CSV table of C-alpha atoms in Angstrom, one decimal:
chain,number,residue,atom,x,y,z
J,1,UNK,CA,8.8,0.3,20.7
J,2,UNK,CA,9.6,4.0,21.0
J,3,UNK,CA,6.5,5.1,19.1
J,4,UNK,CA,3.4,3.9,17.2
J,5,UNK,CA,4.6,1.9,14.2
J,6,UNK,CA,2.4,1.4,11.1
J,7,UNK,CA,2.8,-0.8,8.1
J,8,UNK,CA,2.9,-0.7,5.1
J,9,UNK,CA,3.6,3.2,4.9
J,10,UNK,CA,2.3,3.1,1.3
J,11,UNK,CA,0.0,0.7,-0.4
J,12,UNK,CA,-1.3,0.7,-3.8
J,13,UNK,CA,-4.3,-1.4,-4.6
J,14,UNK,CA,-6.4,-2.1,-7.5
J,15,UNK,CA,-10.1,-1.6,-7.1
J,16,UNK,CA,-11.7,-4.7,-5.7
J,17,UNK,CA,-8.5,-6.0,-3.9
J,18,UNK,CA,-8.5,-6.5,-0.1
J,19,UNK,CA,-5.9,-4.7,2.0
J,20,UNK,CA,-4.7,-5.1,5.5
J,21,UNK,CA,-3.0,-2.3,7.5
J,22,UNK,CA,-1.0,-3.0,10.6
J,23,UNK,CA,-0.6,-0.8,13.7
J,24,UNK,CA,1.9,-1.7,16.5
J,25,UNK,CA,1.1,0.7,19.4
J,26,UNK,CA,3.3,1.9,22.1
J,27,UNK,CA,4.0,-1.0,24.5
J,28,UNK,CA,1.6,-0.9,27.4
J,29,UNK,CA,-0.9,1.5,25.8
J,30,UNK,CA,-4.5,0.3,26.6
J,31,UNK,CA,-6.4,2.4,24.0
J,32,UNK,CA,-5.9,2.1,20.3
J,33,UNK,CA,-7.7,4.2,17.7
J,34,UNK,CA,-8.0,4.2,13.9
J,35,UNK,CA,-8.6,7.4,12.0
J,36,UNK,CA,-9.1,8.1,8.3
J,37,UNK,CA,-7.5,11.2,6.7
J,38,UNK,CA,-8.6,12.0,3.1
J,39,UNK,CA,-6.5,14.5,1.2
J,40,UNK,CA,-6.9,18.0,2.5
J,41,UNK,CA,-9.1,17.0,5.3
J,42,UNK,CA,-8.7,16.4,9.0
J,43,UNK,CA,-8.6,12.9,10.5
J,44,UNK,CA,-12.0,11.2,10.9
J,45,UNK,CA,-12.7,8.6,13.6
J,46,UNK,CA,-13.1,5.0,12.4
J,47,UNK,CA,-13.0,2.8,15.5
J,48,UNK,CA,-11.6,2.4,19.1
J,49,UNK,CA,-10.3,-0.5,21.2
J,50,UNK,CA,-9.7,-0.8,24.8
J,51,UNK,CA,-7.3,-3.8,25.2
J,52,UNK,CA,-8.8,-6.3,22.9
J,53,UNK,CA,-12.3,-5.1,23.1
J,54,UNK,CA,-13.6,-3.1,20.2
J,55,UNK,CA,-15.7,-0.5,22.1
J,56,UNK,CA,-16.7,1.8,19.3
J,57,UNK,CA,-16.8,1.1,15.6
J,58,UNK,CA,-19.4,3.8,14.5
J,59,UNK,CA,-17.0,5.5,12.2
J,60,UNK,CA,-16.4,2.6,10.0
J,61,UNK,CA,-17.8,3.7,6.6
J,62,UNK,CA,-19.2,0.3,5.5
J,63,UNK,CA,-19.1,-3.3,6.2
J,64,UNK,CA,-16.2,-3.7,4.0
J,65,UNK,CA,-14.0,-2.2,6.8
J,66,UNK,CA,-13.0,-4.5,9.6
J,67,UNK,CA,-10.7,-4.0,12.6
J,68,UNK,CA,-9.4,-6.3,15.2
J,69,UNK,CA,-6.9,-6.3,18.2
J,70,UNK,CA,-7.0,-10.0,19.2
J,71,UNK,CA,-4.3,-9.8,21.9
J,72,UNK,CA,-4.8,-6.3,23.0
J,73,UNK,CA,-1.6,-5.1,21.3
J,74,UNK,CA,-1.1,-5.1,17.5
J,75,UNK,CA,-4.2,-4.1,15.5
J,76,UNK,CA,-5.1,-4.7,11.9
J,77,UNK,CA,-7.5,-2.7,9.8
J,78,UNK,CA,-8.8,-4.8,6.9
J,79,UNK,CA,-10.6,-3.2,3.8
J,80,UNK,CA,-12.3,-5.7,1.6
J,81,UNK,CA,-13.1,-5.0,-2.0
J,82,UNK,CA,-11.3,-1.7,-2.0
J,83,UNK,CA,-13.0,1.4,-3.9
J,84,UNK,CA,-11.5,4.5,-5.0
J,85,UNK,CA,-13.1,6.5,-2.3
J,86,UNK,CA,-11.1,4.5,0.2
J,87,UNK,CA,-8.0,6.3,-0.9
J,88,UNK,CA,-6.7,8.1,2.3
J,89,UNK,CA,-4.0,8.0,4.9
J,90,UNK,CA,-5.0,5.6,7.6
J,91,UNK,CA,-3.8,6.9,11.0
J,92,UNK,CA,-3.4,4.7,14.1
J,93,UNK,CA,-3.1,6.2,17.5
J,94,UNK,CA,-2.6,4.9,21.1
J,95,UNK,CA,-3.1,6.1,24.5
J,96,UNK,CA,-2.0,4.8,27.9
J,97,UNK,CA,-5.1,5.5,29.8
J,98,UNK,CA,-8.8,4.6,29.2
J,99,UNK,CA,-10.3,6.5,26.4
J,100,UNK,CA,-8.7,9.4,24.7
J,101,UNK,CA,-5.8,9.8,27.0
J,102,UNK,CA,-7.6,9.9,30.2
J,103,UNK,CA,-6.3,12.9,32.2
J,104,UNK,CA,-4.1,14.3,29.5
J,105,UNK,CA,-6.1,13.8,26.4
J,106,UNK,CA,-2.9,13.0,24.5
J,107,UNK,CA,-3.0,10.5,21.6
J,108,UNK,CA,0.2,9.2,20.2
J,109,UNK,CA,0.0,8.9,16.4
J,110,UNK,CA,1.8,6.7,13.9
J,111,UNK,CA,3.0,8.1,10.6
J,112,UNK,CA,0.1,6.6,8.8
J,113,UNK,CA,-0.5,4.1,6.0
J,114,UNK,CA,-1.2,5.9,2.7
J,115,UNK,CA,-3.6,3.8,0.6
J,116,UNK,CA,-4.2,4.6,-3.1
J,117,UNK,CA,-6.9,2.5,-4.9
J,118,UNK,CA,-6.6,2.7,-8.7
M,1,UNK,CA,-23.0,16.1,16.6
M,2,UNK,CA,-20.0,18.4,17.0
M,3,UNK,CA,-18.4,20.3,14.2
M,4,UNK,CA,-15.0,22.1,14.2
M,5,UNK,CA,-14.3,24.9,11.8
M,6,UNK,CA,-10.9,26.2,10.8
M,7,UNK,CA,-11.4,29.1,8.4
M,8,UNK,CA,-7.8,29.6,7.5
M,9,UNK,CA,-6.6,27.0,5.1
M,10,UNK,CA,-3.1,28.4,4.8
M,11,UNK,CA,-1.0,31.0,6.7
M,12,UNK,CA,2.6,32.2,6.6
M,13,UNK,CA,4.7,34.3,8.9
M,14,UNK,CA,8.1,35.4,9.3
M,15,UNK,CA,10.5,33.7,11.7
M,16,UNK,CA,10.4,35.2,15.1
M,17,UNK,CA,7.0,36.8,14.6
M,18,UNK,CA,3.6,35.9,16.4
M,19,UNK,CA,0.9,34.2,14.6
M,20,UNK,CA,-2.8,33.2,15.6
M,21,UNK,CA,-4.7,30.3,14.2
M,22,UNK,CA,-8.4,30.4,14.4
M,23,UNK,CA,-10.8,27.6,15.4
M,24,UNK,CA,-14.4,27.6,16.2
M,25,UNK,CA,-16.8,24.8,17.1
M,26,UNK,CA,-20.3,24.0,17.6
M,27,UNK,CA,-21.6,21.7,20.4
M,28,UNK,CA,-24.6,21.5,22.8
M,29,UNK,CA,-22.3,20.0,25.4
M,30,UNK,CA,-21.1,21.9,28.4
M,31,UNK,CA,-18.2,19.7,29.5
M,32,UNK,CA,-15.7,19.0,26.9
M,33,UNK,CA,-12.0,19.3,25.9
M,34,UNK,CA,-10.3,21.1,23.0
M,35,UNK,CA,-6.9,20.3,21.5
M,36,UNK,CA,-4.5,21.6,18.9
M,37,UNK,CA,-2.5,18.9,17.1
M,38,UNK,CA,0.5,19.6,14.9
M,39,UNK,CA,1.3,17.5,11.8
M,40,UNK,CA,4.7,18.2,10.4
M,41,UNK,CA,5.4,17.2,6.8
M,42,UNK,CA,5.8,13.4,6.5
M,43,UNK,CA,5.9,13.0,10.3
M,44,UNK,CA,3.4,12.0,12.9
M,45,UNK,CA,0.8,14.1,14.5
M,46,UNK,CA,1.7,15.4,18.0
M,47,UNK,CA,-0.4,17.2,20.6
M,48,UNK,CA,0.6,20.7,21.0
M,49,UNK,CA,-1.9,22.0,23.8
M,50,UNK,CA,-5.1,20.9,25.5
M,51,UNK,CA,-7.8,23.0,27.2
M,52,UNK,CA,-10.6,21.7,29.5
M,53,UNK,CA,-13.8,23.5,29.1
M,54,UNK,CA,-14.5,23.9,32.7
M,55,UNK,CA,-11.2,25.8,33.3
M,56,UNK,CA,-11.4,29.5,32.7
M,57,UNK,CA,-7.7,29.9,32.5
M,58,UNK,CA,-6.3,29.7,29.1
M,59,UNK,CA,-3.7,26.9,28.7
M,60,UNK,CA,-0.1,27.7,27.8
M,61,UNK,CA,2.9,25.5,26.8
M,62,UNK,CA,6.0,27.5,26.4
M,63,UNK,CA,5.6,29.5,23.1
M,64,UNK,CA,2.1,28.2,22.5
M,65,UNK,CA,-1.1,29.6,24.2
M,66,UNK,CA,-4.7,29.5,23.5
M,67,UNK,CA,-7.6,32.0,23.7
M,68,UNK,CA,-10.6,30.0,24.8
M,69,UNK,CA,-13.8,32.0,24.6
M,70,UNK,CA,-16.5,29.4,25.8
M,71,UNK,CA,-19.5,31.5,25.0
M,72,UNK,CA,-18.3,32.4,21.6
M,73,UNK,CA,-17.1,28.8,21.1
M,74,UNK,CA,-13.8,30.0,19.9
M,75,UNK,CA,-10.4,28.4,20.5
M,76,UNK,CA,-7.5,30.1,18.7
M,77,UNK,CA,-3.8,29.1,19.0
M,78,UNK,CA,-1.1,31.7,19.4
M,79,UNK,CA,2.4,30.9,18.5
M,80,UNK,CA,5.0,33.4,19.7
M,81,UNK,CA,8.5,33.8,18.5
M,82,UNK,CA,7.8,31.4,15.6
M,83,UNK,CA,10.5,29.0,14.6
M,84,UNK,CA,11.1,27.1,11.4
M,85,UNK,CA,10.2,24.0,13.1
M,86,UNK,CA,6.7,25.3,13.6
M,87,UNK,CA,5.9,24.6,9.9
M,88,UNK,CA,3.3,22.2,9.8
M,89,UNK,CA,-0.5,21.4,9.5
M,90,UNK,CA,-2.3,22.4,12.6
M,91,UNK,CA,-5.5,20.7,13.5
M,92,UNK,CA,-8.0,21.9,16.1
M,93,UNK,CA,-9.9,19.0,17.7
M,94,UNK,CA,-12.9,18.6,20.1
M,95,UNK,CA,-13.7,15.8,22.5
M,96,UNK,CA,-16.9,15.5,24.5
M,97,UNK,CA,-16.2,14.6,28.3
M,98,UNK,CA,-16.6,10.8,28.6
M,99,UNK,CA,-16.3,10.1,25.1
M,100,UNK,CA,-13.2,8.7,23.4
M,101,UNK,CA,-13.3,10.1,19.8
M,102,UNK,CA,-11.9,13.3,18.6
M,103,UNK,CA,-13.6,15.5,16.1
M,104,UNK,CA,-11.0,17.4,13.9
M,105,UNK,CA,-11.2,20.5,11.9
M,106,UNK,CA,-9.9,20.7,8.3
M,107,UNK,CA,-6.5,22.1,9.3
M,108,UNK,CA,-4.4,25.2,8.7
M,109,UNK,CA,-1.2,24.8,6.8
M,110,UNK,CA,1.3,27.1,8.5
M,111,UNK,CA,4.6,28.0,6.9
M,112,UNK,CA,7.4,29.8,8.7
M,113,UNK,CA,9.4,31.9,6.4
M,114,UNK,CA,13.2,32.3,7.3
């Protein structure tokens, strides 16, 4: 596709429900990142994939968070037993080169999935 | 761990004027990259400008330029001839060389007044 596509754009969940957020990166992009952006804050790193390999998941806040990219393209971020503190915008970004943009440092971001946990 | 500080939560400026957004960072690394990203209302974040720490020359991209002061750990963004389309949240970000994650500041909301 022309850009990074995320779905759903908006998700309301009751506390305790499981949610799944999808990211479709730019075709051919090797690297894929998930960031969490709380209201009024900058994005915070969650996890990073190089193709299908999850190379860094140090930012995942708890074992309720799980991400996968089984075929090296589409990625899913799953949050189990959602809590109110999980309310945030979840941003997906992709990059053509290894790591954060290689020579350019440019990430291409999606519009985000806004999760509200009631 | 790296930290990025943006001390101006909000700024506004008249169209066609020049505005400077501030960013300071703290790191013990000597080789790293600094970025300014722009997040327009309800739209995706895009890269504005990038600076490599080992380059002394300040980066420029059309109306956007930076003032990189490595010793002071300061990385400000100057927007010249501001336009209505510059209205957005601006995030300063840091990346250690060889790493893959960005560390973002809390952002500055910039409003261009017609």
